[in-house]
Amino acid sequence: MDGNDSPTVSGQDRKLAVARPVVQRPPLTGRVHYLLGGTLPPAYNDWVSHDLTGPGWRLRQATRPFLLMLPFALIFALLPGELEVRAIVVAFLLISGIGLGFATSGFFRNRRLEQHGFPPIFPTSDDEDEGDGDNS
């Protein structure tokens, strides 16, 4: 080190080192409420926007069903029965939870964005409009 206590990386232009604004995170109870599908107050809109549109949004969306499936997997793991059967059921629940999370991440991201007052990212399906004129 050269003894400088600068916040920039060595060799980086100081003009490019811009401090990022601090995003207010909701408390743990607010995050659990959000995880279960609830709406957060407008004070947390920056956090919600980053959660649903920032890097890693798809993984975060896929993790939600996995986390919601954990209590059920734990209950099935504790039920009496053969160990192999219980392990297969638990694995099925957790793998299907994460698979469903990846499969539906775009839909639920749009739903959550609209729920918090943001415009949807992906366009809605045109299938809903096709049958309107033909059904007389």
PDB file of C-alpha atoms in Angstrom, residues 23-128:
ATOM      1  CA  VAL A  23     -31.124   1.913   0.372  1.00  0.00           C
ATOM      2  CA  GLN A  24     -33.345   1.637   3.428  1.00  0.00           C
ATOM      3  CA  ARG A  25     -33.972  -2.043   4.203  1.00  0.00           C
ATOM      4  CA  PRO A  26     -37.200  -3.060   5.888  1.00  0.00           C
ATOM      5  CA  PRO A  27     -37.009  -4.647   9.338  1.00  0.00           C
ATOM      6  CA  LEU A  28     -37.047  -8.433   9.645  1.00  0.00           C
ATOM      7  CA  THR A  29     -40.802  -8.504  10.176  1.00  0.00           C
ATOM      8  CA  GLY A  30     -41.277  -6.402   7.026  1.00  0.00           C
ATOM      9  CA  ARG A  31     -39.048  -8.728   5.005  1.00  0.00           C
ATOM     10  CA  VAL A  32     -41.000 -11.771   6.224  1.00  0.00           C
ATOM     11  CA  HIS A  33     -44.249  -9.999   5.311  1.00  0.00           C
ATOM     12  CA  TYR A  34     -42.760  -9.236   1.869  1.00  0.00           C
ATOM     13  CA  LEU A  35     -41.566 -12.838   1.502  1.00  0.00           C
ATOM     14  CA  LEU A  36     -45.113 -14.063   2.122  1.00  0.00           C
ATOM     15  CA  GLY A  37     -46.477 -11.738  -0.601  1.00  0.00           C
ATOM     16  CA  GLY A  38     -47.290  -8.621   1.382  1.00  0.00           C
ATOM     17  CA  THR A  39     -46.849  -5.032   0.266  1.00  0.00           C
ATOM     18  CA  LEU A  40     -44.259  -2.836   1.939  1.00  0.00           C
ATOM     19  CA  PRO A  41     -44.782   0.874   2.686  1.00  0.00           C
ATOM     20  CA  PRO A  42     -43.577   3.363   0.019  1.00  0.00           C
ATOM     21  CA  ALA A  43     -40.535   4.199   2.166  1.00  0.00           C
ATOM     22  CA  TYR A  44     -39.022   0.885   1.047  1.00  0.00           C
ATOM     23  CA  ASN A  45     -39.711   1.325  -2.700  1.00  0.00           C
ATOM     24  CA  ASP A  46     -35.989   1.648  -3.490  1.00  0.00           C
ATOM     25  CA  TRP A  47     -35.295  -1.643  -1.717  1.00  0.00           C
ATOM     26  CA  VAL A  48     -38.225  -3.358  -3.482  1.00  0.00           C
ATOM     27  CA  SER A  49     -37.078  -2.007  -6.850  1.00  0.00           C
ATOM     28  CA  HIS A  50     -33.555  -3.275  -6.276  1.00  0.00           C
ATOM     29  CA  ASP A  51     -34.865  -6.644  -5.069  1.00  0.00           C
ATOM     30  CA  LEU A  52     -37.036  -7.146  -8.162  1.00  0.00           C
ATOM     31  CA  THR A  53     -34.853  -5.565 -10.864  1.00  0.00           C
ATOM     32  CA  GLY A  54     -31.281  -5.615  -9.564  1.00  0.00           C
ATOM     33  CA  PRO A  55     -28.629  -8.222 -10.286  1.00  0.00           C
ATOM     34  CA  GLY A  56     -29.633 -11.648  -8.999  1.00  0.00           C
ATOM     35  CA  TRP A  57     -33.382 -10.949  -9.010  1.00  0.00           C
ATOM     36  CA  ARG A  58     -34.211 -14.318 -10.605  1.00  0.00           C
ATOM     37  CA  LEU A  59     -32.310 -16.248  -7.932  1.00  0.00           C
ATOM     38  CA  ARG A  60     -34.011 -14.233  -5.170  1.00  0.00           C
ATOM     39  CA  GLN A  61     -37.419 -14.895  -6.754  1.00  0.00           C
ATOM     40  CA  ALA A  62     -36.638 -18.619  -7.044  1.00  0.00           C
ATOM     41  CA  THR A  63     -35.457 -18.758  -3.433  1.00  0.00           C
ATOM     42  CA  ARG A  64     -38.805 -17.560  -2.074  1.00  0.00           C
ATOM     43  CA  PRO A  65     -40.790 -20.740  -2.862  1.00  0.00           C
ATOM     44  CA  PHE A  66     -37.847 -22.784  -1.599  1.00  0.00           C
ATOM     45  CA  LEU A  67     -37.939 -20.966   1.748  1.00  0.00           C
ATOM     46  CA  LEU A  68     -41.711 -21.326   1.927  1.00  0.00           C
ATOM     47  CA  MET A  69     -41.346 -25.062   1.303  1.00  0.00           C
ATOM     48  CA  LEU A  70     -38.802 -25.587   4.119  1.00  0.00           C
ATOM     49  CA  PRO A  71     -41.323 -25.939   6.989  1.00  0.00           C
ATOM     50  CA  PHE A  72     -43.272 -28.562   5.027  1.00  0.00           C
ATOM     51  CA  ALA A  73     -40.075 -30.428   4.202  1.00  0.00           C
ATOM     52  CA  LEU A  74     -39.133 -30.400   7.874  1.00  0.00           C
ATOM     53  CA  ILE A  75     -42.550 -31.778   8.863  1.00  0.00           C
ATOM     54  CA  PHE A  76     -42.288 -34.579   6.290  1.00  0.00           C
ATOM     55  CA  ALA A  77     -38.733 -35.328   7.446  1.00  0.00           C
ATOM     56  CA  LEU A  78     -39.964 -35.797  11.018  1.00  0.00           C
ATOM     57  CA  LEU A  79     -42.891 -38.076  10.166  1.00  0.00           C
ATOM     58  CA  PRO A  80     -42.453 -41.762  10.952  1.00  0.00           C
ATOM     59  CA  GLY A  81     -41.498 -44.029   8.092  1.00  0.00           C
ATOM     60  CA  GLU A  82     -38.544 -45.319   6.191  1.00  0.00           C
ATOM     61  CA  LEU A  83     -35.607 -42.952   6.009  1.00  0.00           C
ATOM     62  CA  GLU A  84     -35.276 -43.309   2.228  1.00  0.00           C
ATOM     63  CA  VAL A  85     -38.920 -42.412   1.623  1.00  0.00           C
ATOM     64  CA  ARG A  86     -38.727 -39.378   3.879  1.00  0.00           C
ATOM     65  CA  ALA A  87     -35.493 -38.223   2.202  1.00  0.00           C
ATOM     66  CA  ILE A  88     -37.046 -38.581  -1.263  1.00  0.00           C
ATOM     67  CA  VAL A  89     -40.152 -36.619  -0.231  1.00  0.00           C
ATOM     68  CA  VAL A  90     -38.049 -33.839   1.320  1.00  0.00           C
ATOM     69  CA  ALA A  91     -35.791 -33.678  -1.747  1.00  0.00           C
ATOM     70  CA  PHE A  92     -38.827 -33.591  -4.044  1.00  0.00           C
ATOM     71  CA  LEU A  93     -40.428 -30.748  -2.092  1.00  0.00           C
ATOM     72  CA  LEU A  94     -37.281 -28.630  -2.048  1.00  0.00           C
ATOM     73  CA  ILE A  95     -36.277 -29.282  -5.668  1.00  0.00           C
ATOM     74  CA  SER A  96     -39.802 -28.682  -6.938  1.00  0.00           C
ATOM     75  CA  GLY A  97     -39.987 -25.467  -4.890  1.00  0.00           C
ATOM     76  CA  ILE A  98     -36.858 -24.054  -6.476  1.00  0.00           C
ATOM     77  CA  GLY A  99     -37.881 -25.322  -9.931  1.00  0.00           C
ATOM     78  CA  LEU A 100     -41.270 -23.669  -9.665  1.00  0.00           C
ATOM     79  CA  GLY A 101     -39.560 -20.533  -8.426  1.00  0.00           C
ATOM     80  CA  PHE A 102     -37.383 -20.334 -11.546  1.00  0.00           C
ATOM     81  CA  ALA A 103     -40.300 -21.218 -13.830  1.00  0.00           C
ATOM     82  CA  THR A 104     -42.622 -18.540 -12.454  1.00  0.00           C
ATOM     83  CA  SER A 105     -40.079 -15.868 -11.494  1.00  0.00           C
ATOM     84  CA  GLY A 106     -40.957 -13.488 -14.345  1.00  0.00           C
ATOM     85  CA  PHE A 107     -44.690 -13.668 -13.706  1.00  0.00           C
ATOM     86  CA  PHE A 108     -44.383 -13.126  -9.983  1.00  0.00           C
ATOM     87  CA  ARG A 109     -41.823 -10.349 -10.449  1.00  0.00           C
ATOM     88  CA  ASN A 110     -44.329  -8.461 -12.627  1.00  0.00           C
ATOM     89  CA  ARG A 111     -47.081  -9.084 -10.073  1.00  0.00           C
ATOM     90  CA  ARG A 112     -44.947  -7.812  -7.213  1.00  0.00           C
ATOM     91  CA  LEU A 113     -43.787  -4.770  -9.210  1.00  0.00           C
ATOM     92  CA  GLU A 114     -47.408  -3.827  -9.951  1.00  0.00           C
ATOM     93  CA  GLN A 115     -48.331  -4.517  -6.321  1.00  0.00           C
ATOM     94  CA  HIS A 116     -45.774  -1.876  -5.251  1.00  0.00           C
ATOM     95  CA  GLY A 117     -46.740   0.663  -7.945  1.00  0.00           C
ATOM     96  CA  PHE A 118     -43.982  -0.014 -10.503  1.00  0.00           C
ATOM     97  CA  PRO A 119     -44.570  -0.800 -14.193  1.00  0.00           C
ATOM     98  CA  PRO A 120     -44.145  -4.469 -15.184  1.00  0.00           C
ATOM     99  CA  ILE A 121     -40.912  -5.512 -16.881  1.00  0.00           C
ATOM    100  CA  PHE A 122     -42.157  -8.341 -19.096  1.00  0.00           C
ATOM    101  CA  PRO A 123     -45.153  -7.671 -21.364  1.00  0.00           C
ATOM    102  CA  THR A 124     -48.324  -9.499 -20.403  1.00  0.00           C
ATOM    103  CA  SER A 125     -49.434 -12.403 -22.554  1.00  0.00           C
ATOM    104  CA  ASP A 126     -51.520 -11.612 -25.642  1.00  0.00           C
ATOM    105  CA  ASP A 127     -53.468 -14.856 -25.210  1.00  0.00           C
ATOM    106  CA  GLU A 128     -55.984 -13.085 -22.975  1.00  0.00           C
TER     107      GLU A 128
END
